[in-house]
Coordinates of C-alpha atoms in Angstrom, one line a residue:
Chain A
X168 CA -38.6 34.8 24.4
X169 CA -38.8 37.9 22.1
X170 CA -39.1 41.3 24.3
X171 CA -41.6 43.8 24.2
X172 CA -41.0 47.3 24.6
X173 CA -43.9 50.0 25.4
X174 CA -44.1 53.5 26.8
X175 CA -45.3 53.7 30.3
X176 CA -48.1 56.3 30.0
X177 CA -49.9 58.0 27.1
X178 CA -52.6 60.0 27.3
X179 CA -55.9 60.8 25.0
X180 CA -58.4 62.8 24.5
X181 CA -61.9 61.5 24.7
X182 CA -63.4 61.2 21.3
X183 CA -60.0 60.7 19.3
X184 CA -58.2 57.7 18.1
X185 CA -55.4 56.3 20.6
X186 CA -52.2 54.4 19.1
X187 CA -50.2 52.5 21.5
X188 CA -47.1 51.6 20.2
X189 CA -45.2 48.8 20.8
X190 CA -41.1 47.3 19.5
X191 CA -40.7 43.7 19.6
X192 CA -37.4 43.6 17.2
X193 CA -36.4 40.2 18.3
X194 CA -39.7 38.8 17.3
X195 CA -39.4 35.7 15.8
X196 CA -40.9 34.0 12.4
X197 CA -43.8 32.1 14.0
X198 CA -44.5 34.4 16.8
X199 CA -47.6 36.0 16.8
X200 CA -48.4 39.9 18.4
X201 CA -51.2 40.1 21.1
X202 CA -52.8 42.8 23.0
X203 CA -54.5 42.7 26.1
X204 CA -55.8 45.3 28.6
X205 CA -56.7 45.1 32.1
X206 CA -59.2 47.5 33.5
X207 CA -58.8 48.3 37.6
X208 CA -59.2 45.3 39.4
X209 CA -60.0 43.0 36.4
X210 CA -58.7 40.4 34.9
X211 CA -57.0 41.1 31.4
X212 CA -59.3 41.5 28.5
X213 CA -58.7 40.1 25.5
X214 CA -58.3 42.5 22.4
X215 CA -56.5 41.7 18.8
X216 CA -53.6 39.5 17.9
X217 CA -52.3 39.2 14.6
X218 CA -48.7 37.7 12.6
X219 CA -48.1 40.0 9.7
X220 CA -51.6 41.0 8.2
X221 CA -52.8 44.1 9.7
X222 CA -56.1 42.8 11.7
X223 CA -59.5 45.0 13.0
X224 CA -62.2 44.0 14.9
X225 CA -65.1 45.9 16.9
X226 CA -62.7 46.5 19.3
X227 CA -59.5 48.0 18.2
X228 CA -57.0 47.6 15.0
X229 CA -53.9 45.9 14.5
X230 CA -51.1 47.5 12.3
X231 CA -47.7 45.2 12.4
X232 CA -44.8 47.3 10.5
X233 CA -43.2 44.9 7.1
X234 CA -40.5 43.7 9.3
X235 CA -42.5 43.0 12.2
X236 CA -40.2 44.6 14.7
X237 CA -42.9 46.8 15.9
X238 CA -46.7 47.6 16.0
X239 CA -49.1 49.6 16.5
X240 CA -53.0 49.1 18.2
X241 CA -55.4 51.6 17.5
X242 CA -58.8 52.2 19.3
X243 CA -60.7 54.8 16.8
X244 CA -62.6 56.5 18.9
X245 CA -61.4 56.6 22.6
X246 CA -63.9 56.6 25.6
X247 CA -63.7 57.0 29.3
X248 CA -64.1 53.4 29.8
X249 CA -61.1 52.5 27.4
X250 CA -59.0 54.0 30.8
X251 CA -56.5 51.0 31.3
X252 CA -53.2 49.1 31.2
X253 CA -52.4 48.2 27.8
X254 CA -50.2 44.9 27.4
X255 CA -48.9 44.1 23.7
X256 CA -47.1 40.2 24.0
X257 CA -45.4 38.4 21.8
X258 CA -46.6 35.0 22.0
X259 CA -43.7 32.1 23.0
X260 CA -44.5 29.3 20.4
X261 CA -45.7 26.1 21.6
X262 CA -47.7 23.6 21.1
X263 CA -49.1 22.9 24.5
X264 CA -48.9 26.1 26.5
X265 CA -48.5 29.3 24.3
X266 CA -47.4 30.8 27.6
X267 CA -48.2 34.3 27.8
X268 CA -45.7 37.3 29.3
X269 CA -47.2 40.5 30.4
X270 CA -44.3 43.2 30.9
X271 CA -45.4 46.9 32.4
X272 CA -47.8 47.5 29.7
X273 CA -48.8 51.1 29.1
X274 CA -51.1 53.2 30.8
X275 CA -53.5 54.5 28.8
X276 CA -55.6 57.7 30.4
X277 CA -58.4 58.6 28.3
X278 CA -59.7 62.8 29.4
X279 CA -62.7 64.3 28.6
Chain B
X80 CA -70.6 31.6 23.5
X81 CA -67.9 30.8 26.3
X82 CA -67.7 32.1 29.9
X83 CA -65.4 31.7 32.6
X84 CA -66.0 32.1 36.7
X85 CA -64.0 32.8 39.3
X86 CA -64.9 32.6 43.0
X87 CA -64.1 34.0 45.1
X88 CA -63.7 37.7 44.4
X89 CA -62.1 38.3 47.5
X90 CA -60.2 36.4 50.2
X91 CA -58.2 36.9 53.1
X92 CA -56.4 34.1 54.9
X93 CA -54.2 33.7 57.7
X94 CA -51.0 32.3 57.1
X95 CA -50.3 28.8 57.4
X96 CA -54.3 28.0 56.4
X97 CA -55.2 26.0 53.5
X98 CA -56.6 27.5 50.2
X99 CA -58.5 26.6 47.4
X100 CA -59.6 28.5 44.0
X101 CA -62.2 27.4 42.7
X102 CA -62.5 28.3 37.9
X103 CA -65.1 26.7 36.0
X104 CA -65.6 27.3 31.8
X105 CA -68.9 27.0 30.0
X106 CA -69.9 26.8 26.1
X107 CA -66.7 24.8 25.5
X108 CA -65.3 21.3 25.5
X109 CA -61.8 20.3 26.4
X110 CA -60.2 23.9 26.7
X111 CA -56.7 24.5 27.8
X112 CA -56.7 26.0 31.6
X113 CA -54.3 28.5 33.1
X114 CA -53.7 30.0 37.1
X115 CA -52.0 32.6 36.8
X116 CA -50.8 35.4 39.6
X117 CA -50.4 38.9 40.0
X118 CA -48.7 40.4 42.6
X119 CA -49.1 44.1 43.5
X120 CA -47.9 46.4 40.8
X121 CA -46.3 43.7 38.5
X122 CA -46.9 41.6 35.5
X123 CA -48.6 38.1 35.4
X124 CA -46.9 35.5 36.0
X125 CA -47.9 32.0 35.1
X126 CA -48.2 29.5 37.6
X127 CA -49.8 26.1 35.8
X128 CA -51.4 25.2 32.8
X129 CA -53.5 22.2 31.5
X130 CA -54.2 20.9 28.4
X131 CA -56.8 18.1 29.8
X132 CA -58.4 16.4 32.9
X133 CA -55.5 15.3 35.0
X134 CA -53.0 16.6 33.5
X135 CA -51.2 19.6 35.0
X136 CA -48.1 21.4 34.3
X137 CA -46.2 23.8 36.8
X138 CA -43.7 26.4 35.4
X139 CA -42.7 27.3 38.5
X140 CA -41.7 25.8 41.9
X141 CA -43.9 27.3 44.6
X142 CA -46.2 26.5 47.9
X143 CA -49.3 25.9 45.4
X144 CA -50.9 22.7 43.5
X145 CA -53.6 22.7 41.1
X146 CA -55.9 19.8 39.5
X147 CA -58.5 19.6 36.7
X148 CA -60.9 16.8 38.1
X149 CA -63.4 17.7 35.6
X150 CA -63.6 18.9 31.8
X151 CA -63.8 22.6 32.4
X152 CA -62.7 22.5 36.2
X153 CA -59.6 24.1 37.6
X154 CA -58.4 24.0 40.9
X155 CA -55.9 26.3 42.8
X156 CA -54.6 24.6 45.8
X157 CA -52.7 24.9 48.9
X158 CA -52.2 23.3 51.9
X159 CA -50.2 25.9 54.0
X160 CA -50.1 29.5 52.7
X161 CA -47.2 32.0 53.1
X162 CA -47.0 35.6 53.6
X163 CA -45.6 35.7 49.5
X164 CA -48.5 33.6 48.7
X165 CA -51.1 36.7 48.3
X166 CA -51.6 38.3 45.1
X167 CA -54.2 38.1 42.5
X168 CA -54.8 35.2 40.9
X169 CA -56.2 34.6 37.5
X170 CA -57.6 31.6 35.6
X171 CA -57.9 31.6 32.0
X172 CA -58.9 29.4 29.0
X173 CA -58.1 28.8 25.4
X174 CA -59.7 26.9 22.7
X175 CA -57.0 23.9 22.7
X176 CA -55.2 22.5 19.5
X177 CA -54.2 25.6 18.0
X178 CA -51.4 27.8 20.4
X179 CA -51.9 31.1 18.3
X180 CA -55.6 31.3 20.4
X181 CA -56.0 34.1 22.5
X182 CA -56.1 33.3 26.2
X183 CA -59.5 34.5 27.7
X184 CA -59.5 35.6 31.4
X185 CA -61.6 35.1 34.3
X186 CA -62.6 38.4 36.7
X187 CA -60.1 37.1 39.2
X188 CA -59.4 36.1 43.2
X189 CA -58.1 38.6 45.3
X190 CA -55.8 37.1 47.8
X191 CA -55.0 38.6 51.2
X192 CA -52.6 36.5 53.7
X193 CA -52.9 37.9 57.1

């Protein structure tokens, strides 16, 4: 299973553009990068995966370095509700399960 | 679009009672179900998954079952719970077929064994 590394804590300022970062050097060909979060008390909410293309949606972006070892999510314009645990996962490849494993994650606290 | 419940929110058991979790999906046919748990302070962990009614997979050996007599029906099961059985417990769904899917979550069943 390839590892995930992510910093504990960050913090951000309301208004401004957080960037969790996350290494996953052992990540193999086929694997793709996901990124939950999970608010207080709620179950995990689904936000971005991609493979090797950078990715955006209305929720975040998606920047995965040329070798893939690490990446990079991006929510442009933080808000007081964006206050959680941040998960990125490296999905284990197969065809039945595509188990998911959540490390630490990071916590992200967004000030005013 | 797809929605996925959870019930209950809340529960506290004595140990040594029996328990069951009840997850239900909408707006989707044949979706791939998953139970997982939390315990305090740690990562998820997954418990079983299923890929159709009946069948049910266990990744790891532990006091619980779990069945999918119906479609979009997921049942978490016990028959005695343990003191190491609470925790919060999640069920989840993806669109089955293709494993790069994200997994969606439910709001979750908080688990108290007294």
């Amino acid at each position: 299973d390839a590892k995930t590394t992510q910093p504990t804590s960050m913090d951000c300022a309301e208004g401004r553009a957080a960037n969790l970062p996350c290494n996953h050097s052992t990540i193999s060909g086929d694997e793709y990068v996901y990124w939950y979060r999970q608010i207080h008390s709620q179950g995990p909410q689904y936000i971005i995966h991609g493979l090797k293309n950078n990715e955006t949606n209305e929720m975040a972006s998606l920047i995965i370095t040329e070798d893939r070892k690490s990446s990079t999510l991006i929510l442009p314009h933080a808000t007081l509700r964006d206050t959680a645990v941040y998960y990125c996962i490296v999905r284990v490849f197969s065809s039945n399960t595509g188990k998911l494993i959540f490390g630490q994650g990071t916590t992200l606290q967004v000030k005013p | 679009s797809q929605t996925i419940h959870q019930w209950p929110a809340t529960l506290v058991q004595p140990v040594g009672s029996p328990l069951s979790l009840e997850c239900t999906v909408e707006g989707t046919s044949n979706p791939n179900l998953y139970w997982y748990r939390q315990a305090a302070g740690r990562g998820l962990q997954l418990l079983f998954y299923s890929v159709g009614i009946g069948q049910i997979s266990s990744e790891v050996p532990q006091n619980l079952s779990a069945s999918r007599p119906q479609d979009r029906q997921f049942i978490l099961s016990s028959k005695k719970l343990l003191l190491s059985d609470s925790g919060f417990y999640l069920c989840a769904w993806s669109v089955s077929g293709s494993s790069n899917q994200p997994q969606h979550f439910g709001d979750g069943t908080r688990l108290s064994i007294l």
